[in-house]
mmCIF file of C-alpha atoms in Angstrom:
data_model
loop_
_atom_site.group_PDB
_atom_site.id
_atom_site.type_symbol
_atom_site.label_atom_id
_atom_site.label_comp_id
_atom_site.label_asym_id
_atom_site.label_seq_id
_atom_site.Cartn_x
_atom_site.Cartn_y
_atom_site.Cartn_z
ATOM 1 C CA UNK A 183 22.482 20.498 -3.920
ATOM 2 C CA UNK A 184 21.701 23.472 -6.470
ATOM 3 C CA UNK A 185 23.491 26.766 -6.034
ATOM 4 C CA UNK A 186 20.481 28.261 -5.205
ATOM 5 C CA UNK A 187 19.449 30.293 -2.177
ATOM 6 C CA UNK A 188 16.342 27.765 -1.982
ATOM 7 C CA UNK A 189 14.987 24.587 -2.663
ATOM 8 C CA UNK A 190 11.841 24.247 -3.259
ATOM 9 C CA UNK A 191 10.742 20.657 -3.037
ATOM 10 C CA UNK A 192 7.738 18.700 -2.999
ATOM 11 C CA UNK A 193 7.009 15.580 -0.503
ATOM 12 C CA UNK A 194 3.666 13.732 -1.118
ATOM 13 C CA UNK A 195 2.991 10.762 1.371
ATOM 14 C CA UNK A 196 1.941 7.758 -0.295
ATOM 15 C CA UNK A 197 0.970 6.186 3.156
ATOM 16 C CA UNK A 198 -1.900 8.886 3.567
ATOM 17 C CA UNK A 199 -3.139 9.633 -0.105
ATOM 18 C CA UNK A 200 -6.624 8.443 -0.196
ATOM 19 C CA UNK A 201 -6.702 9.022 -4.136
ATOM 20 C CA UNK A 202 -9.741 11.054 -4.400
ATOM 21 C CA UNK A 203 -7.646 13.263 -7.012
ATOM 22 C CA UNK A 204 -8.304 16.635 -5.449
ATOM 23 C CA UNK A 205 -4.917 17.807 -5.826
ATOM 24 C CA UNK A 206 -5.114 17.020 -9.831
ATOM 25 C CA UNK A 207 -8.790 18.921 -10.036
ATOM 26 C CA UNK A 208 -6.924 22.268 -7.997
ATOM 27 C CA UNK A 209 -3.844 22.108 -10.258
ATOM 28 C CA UNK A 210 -6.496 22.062 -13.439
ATOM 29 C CA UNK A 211 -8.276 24.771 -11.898
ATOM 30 C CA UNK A 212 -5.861 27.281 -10.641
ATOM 31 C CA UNK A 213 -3.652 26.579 -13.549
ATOM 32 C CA UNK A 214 -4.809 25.154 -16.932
ATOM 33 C CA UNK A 215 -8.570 27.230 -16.482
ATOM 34 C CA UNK A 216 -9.509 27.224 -19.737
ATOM 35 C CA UNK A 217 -9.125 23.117 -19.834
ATOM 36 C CA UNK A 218 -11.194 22.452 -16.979
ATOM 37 C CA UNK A 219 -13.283 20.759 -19.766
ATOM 38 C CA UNK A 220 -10.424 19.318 -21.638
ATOM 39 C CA UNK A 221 -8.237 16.337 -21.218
ATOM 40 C CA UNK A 222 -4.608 16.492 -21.679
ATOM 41 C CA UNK A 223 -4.607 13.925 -24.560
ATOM 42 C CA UNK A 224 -1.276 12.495 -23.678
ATOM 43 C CA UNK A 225 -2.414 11.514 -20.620
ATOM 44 C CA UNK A 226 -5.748 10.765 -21.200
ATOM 45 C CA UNK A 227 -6.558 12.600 -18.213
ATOM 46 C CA UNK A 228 -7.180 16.294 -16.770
ATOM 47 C CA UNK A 229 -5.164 19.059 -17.867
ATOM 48 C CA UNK A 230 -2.876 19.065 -14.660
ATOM 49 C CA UNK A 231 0.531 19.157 -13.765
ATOM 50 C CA UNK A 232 0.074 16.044 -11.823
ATOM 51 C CA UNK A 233 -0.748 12.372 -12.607
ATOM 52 C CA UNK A 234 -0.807 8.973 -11.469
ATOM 53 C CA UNK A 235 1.159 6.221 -11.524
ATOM 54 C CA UNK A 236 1.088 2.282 -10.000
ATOM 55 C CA UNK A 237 4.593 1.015 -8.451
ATOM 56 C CA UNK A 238 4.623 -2.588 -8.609
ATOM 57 C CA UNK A 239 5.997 -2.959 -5.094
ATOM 58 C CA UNK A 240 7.372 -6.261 -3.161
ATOM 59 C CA UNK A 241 4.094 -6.485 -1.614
ATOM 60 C CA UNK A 242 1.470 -5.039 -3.130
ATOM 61 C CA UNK A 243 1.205 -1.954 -6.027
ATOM 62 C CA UNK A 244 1.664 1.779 -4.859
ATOM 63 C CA UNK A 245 -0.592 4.681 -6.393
ATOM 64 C CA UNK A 246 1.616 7.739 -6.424
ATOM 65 C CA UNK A 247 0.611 10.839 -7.774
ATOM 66 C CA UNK A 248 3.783 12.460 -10.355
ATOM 67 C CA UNK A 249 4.688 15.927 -11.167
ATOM 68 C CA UNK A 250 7.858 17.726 -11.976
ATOM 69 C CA UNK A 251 10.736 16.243 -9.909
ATOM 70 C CA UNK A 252 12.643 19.813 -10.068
ATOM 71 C CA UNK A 253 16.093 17.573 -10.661
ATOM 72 C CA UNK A 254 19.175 19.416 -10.005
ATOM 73 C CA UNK A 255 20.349 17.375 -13.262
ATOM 74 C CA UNK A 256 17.480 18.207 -15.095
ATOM 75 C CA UNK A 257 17.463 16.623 -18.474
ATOM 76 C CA UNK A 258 14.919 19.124 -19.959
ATOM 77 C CA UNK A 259 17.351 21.624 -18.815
ATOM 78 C CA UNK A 260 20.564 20.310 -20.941
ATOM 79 C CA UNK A 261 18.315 18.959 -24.177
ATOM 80 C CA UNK A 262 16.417 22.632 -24.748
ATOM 81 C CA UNK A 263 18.574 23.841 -28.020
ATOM 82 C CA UNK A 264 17.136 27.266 -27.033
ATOM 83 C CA UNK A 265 17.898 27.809 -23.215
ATOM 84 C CA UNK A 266 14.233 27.995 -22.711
ATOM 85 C CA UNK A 267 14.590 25.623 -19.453
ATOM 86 C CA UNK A 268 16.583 26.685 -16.555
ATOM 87 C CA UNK A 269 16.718 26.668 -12.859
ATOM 88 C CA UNK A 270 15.243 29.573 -11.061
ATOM 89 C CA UNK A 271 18.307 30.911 -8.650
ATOM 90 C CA UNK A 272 15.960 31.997 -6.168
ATOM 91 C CA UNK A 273 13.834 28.852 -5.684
ATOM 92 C CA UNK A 274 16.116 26.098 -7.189
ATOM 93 C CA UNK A 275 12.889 25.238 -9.439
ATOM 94 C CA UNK A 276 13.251 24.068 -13.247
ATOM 95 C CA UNK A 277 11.434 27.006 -15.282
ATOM 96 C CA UNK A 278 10.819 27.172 -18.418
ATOM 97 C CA UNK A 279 11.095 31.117 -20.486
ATOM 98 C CA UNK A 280 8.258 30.741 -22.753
ATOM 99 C CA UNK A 281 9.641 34.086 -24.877
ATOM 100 C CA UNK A 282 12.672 31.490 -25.386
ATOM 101 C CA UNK A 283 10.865 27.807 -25.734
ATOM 102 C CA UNK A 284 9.975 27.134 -29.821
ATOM 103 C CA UNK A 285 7.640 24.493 -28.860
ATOM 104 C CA UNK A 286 9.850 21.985 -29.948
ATOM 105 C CA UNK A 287 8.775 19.665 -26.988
ATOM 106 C CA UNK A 288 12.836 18.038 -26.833
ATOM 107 C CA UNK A 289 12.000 18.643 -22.525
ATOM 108 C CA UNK A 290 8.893 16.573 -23.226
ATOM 109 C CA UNK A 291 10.725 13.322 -24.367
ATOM 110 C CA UNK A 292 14.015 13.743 -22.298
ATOM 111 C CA UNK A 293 12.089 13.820 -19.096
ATOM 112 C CA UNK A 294 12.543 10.560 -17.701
ATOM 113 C CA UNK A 295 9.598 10.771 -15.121
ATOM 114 C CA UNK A 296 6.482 11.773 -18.209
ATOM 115 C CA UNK A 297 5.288 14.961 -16.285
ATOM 116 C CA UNK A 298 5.766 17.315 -19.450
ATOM 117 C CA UNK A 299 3.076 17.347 -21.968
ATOM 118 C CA UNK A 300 2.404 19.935 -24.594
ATOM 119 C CA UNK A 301 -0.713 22.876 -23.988
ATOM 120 C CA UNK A 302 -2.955 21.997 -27.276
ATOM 121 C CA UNK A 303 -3.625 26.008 -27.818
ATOM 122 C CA UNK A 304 0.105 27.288 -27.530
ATOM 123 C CA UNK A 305 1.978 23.719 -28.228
ATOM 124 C CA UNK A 306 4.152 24.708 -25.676
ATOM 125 C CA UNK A 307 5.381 22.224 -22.823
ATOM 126 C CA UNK A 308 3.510 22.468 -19.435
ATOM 127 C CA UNK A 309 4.619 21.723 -15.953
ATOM 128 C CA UNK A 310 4.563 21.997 -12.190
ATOM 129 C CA UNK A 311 4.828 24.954 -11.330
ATOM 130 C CA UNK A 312 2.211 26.178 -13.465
ATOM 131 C CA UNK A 313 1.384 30.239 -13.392
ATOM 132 C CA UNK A 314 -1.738 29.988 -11.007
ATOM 133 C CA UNK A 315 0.769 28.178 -8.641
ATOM 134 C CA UNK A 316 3.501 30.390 -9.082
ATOM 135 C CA UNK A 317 1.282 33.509 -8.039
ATOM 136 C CA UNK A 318 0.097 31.411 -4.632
ATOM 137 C CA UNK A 319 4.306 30.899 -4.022
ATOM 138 C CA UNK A 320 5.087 34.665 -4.856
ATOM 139 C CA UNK A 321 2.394 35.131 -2.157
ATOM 140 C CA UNK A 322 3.677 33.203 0.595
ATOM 141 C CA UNK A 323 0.919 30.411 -0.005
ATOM 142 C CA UNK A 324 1.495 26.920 -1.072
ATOM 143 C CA UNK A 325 0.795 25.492 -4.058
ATOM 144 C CA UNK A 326 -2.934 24.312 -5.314
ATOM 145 C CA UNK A 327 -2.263 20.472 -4.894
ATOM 146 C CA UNK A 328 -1.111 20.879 -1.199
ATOM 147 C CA UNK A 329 -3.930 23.533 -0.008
ATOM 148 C CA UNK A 330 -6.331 20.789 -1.584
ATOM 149 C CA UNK A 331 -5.184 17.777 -0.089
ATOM 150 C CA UNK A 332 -8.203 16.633 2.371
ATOM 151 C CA UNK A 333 -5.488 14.667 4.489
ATOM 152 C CA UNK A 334 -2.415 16.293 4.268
ATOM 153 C CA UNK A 335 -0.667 14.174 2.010
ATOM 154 C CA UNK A 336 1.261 16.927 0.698
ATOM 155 C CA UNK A 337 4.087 19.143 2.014
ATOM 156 C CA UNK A 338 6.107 21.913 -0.289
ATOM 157 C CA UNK A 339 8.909 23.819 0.978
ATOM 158 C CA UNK A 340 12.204 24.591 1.037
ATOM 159 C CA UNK A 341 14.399 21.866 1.756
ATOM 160 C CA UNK A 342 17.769 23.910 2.108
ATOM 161 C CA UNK A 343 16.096 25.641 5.818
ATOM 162 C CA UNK A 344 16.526 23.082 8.287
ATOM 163 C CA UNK A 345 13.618 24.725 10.271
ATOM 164 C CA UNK A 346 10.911 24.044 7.448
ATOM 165 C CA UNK A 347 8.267 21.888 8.011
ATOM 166 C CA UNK A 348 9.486 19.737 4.753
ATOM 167 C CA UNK A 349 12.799 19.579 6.149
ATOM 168 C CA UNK A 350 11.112 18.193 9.599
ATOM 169 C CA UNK A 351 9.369 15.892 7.274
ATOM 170 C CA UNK A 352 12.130 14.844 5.363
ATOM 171 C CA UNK A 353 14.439 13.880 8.535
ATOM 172 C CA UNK A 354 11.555 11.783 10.753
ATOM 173 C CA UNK A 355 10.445 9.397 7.462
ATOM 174 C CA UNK A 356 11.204 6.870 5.341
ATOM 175 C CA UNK A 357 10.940 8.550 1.771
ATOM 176 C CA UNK A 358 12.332 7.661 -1.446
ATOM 177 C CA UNK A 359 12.500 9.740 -4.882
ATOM 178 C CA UNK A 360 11.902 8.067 -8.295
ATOM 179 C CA UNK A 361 14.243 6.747 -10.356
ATOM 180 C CA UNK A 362 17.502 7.464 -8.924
ATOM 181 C CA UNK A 363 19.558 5.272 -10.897
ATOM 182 C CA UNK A 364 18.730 8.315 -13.489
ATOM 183 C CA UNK A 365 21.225 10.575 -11.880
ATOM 184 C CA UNK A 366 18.834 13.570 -11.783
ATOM 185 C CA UNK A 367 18.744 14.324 -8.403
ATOM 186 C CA UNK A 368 15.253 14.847 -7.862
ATOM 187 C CA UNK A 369 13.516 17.135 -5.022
ATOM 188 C CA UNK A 370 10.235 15.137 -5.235
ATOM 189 C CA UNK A 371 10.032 13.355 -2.018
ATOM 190 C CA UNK A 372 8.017 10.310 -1.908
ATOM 191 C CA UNK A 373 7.319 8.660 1.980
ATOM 192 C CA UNK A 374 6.762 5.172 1.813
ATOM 193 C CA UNK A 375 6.914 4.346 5.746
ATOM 194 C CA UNK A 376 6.075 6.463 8.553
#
């Protein structure tokens, strides 16, 4: 686990999501305002920190919903030629310094899970946590997409306090992260069985 005092994580519950895309409209809103009417053009899709993806599964496909995995091996991290990207020691999140970042976009193609993409005004690379959510965290509040959720099929916490409800979470479901023959460690919880 990351030397941080925290660990901010994400779980979202693909055995409750109902896919009515809330959580992407809040993350557009509260962070990417002035692309409410815009897509992100990589994506195809809203200007959010979150998108979706089908898993074909042994039974039948998965819709999961995708955002930064905050990897403790963060590839974005180690390709950034500027040390724009780094892990917050508080939190344990992957931040990027935007005084620092040259809008190369290198974080963009190393990350393995496609939840960068580049703001068209600033060319500079976007991600969860975006600035609107990172004001609701600094105030004790969680983050847009889980306040949204219509059926709770998002938690945020931090994983290192055994107490949290995340933790709680984490230790009475089946959950899986993505891609963990990647080696990235990610702290993006996905329950797949209750």
């Amino acid at each position: 686990m990351s030397q941080s005092k925290k660990q901010l994580a994400h779980l979202f519950d693909a055995t409750q999501c109902i896919g009515c895309s809330a959580c992407i409209v809040a993350c557009a809103q509260t962070n990417y305002p002035e692309m409410v009417e815009r897509e992100n053009e990589g994506w195809n899709w809203l200007a959010a920190n979150i998108r979706k993806v089908t898993l074909e599964r042994a039974k039948r496909p998965v819709q999961i919903l995708v955002q930064c995995q905050q990897c403790e091996n963060a590839p974005c991290i180690d390709t950034c030629p500027f040390g724009a990207n780094y892990r917050d020691p508080e939190t344990g999140q992957v931040k990027t310094d935007a005084s620092r970042c040259v809008g190369c976009n290198y974080c963009i193609a190393s990350c393995p899970y496609d939840v960068r993409w580049s703001h068209p005004d600033s060319g500079l690379p976007m991600k969860c946590m975006g600035d609107g959510c990172e004001k609701l965290i600094a105030e004790g509040r969680d983050p847009a997409c889980v306040s949204a959720c219509p059926v709770q099929a998002r938690m945020f916490g931090d994983i290192k306090d055994p107490k949290s409800a995340i933790s709680e979470r984490l230790r009475t479901s089946k959950t899986e992260t993505l891609l963990p023959h990647k080696g990235t460690k990610p702290n993006f919880f996905v329950v797949v069985q209750k």
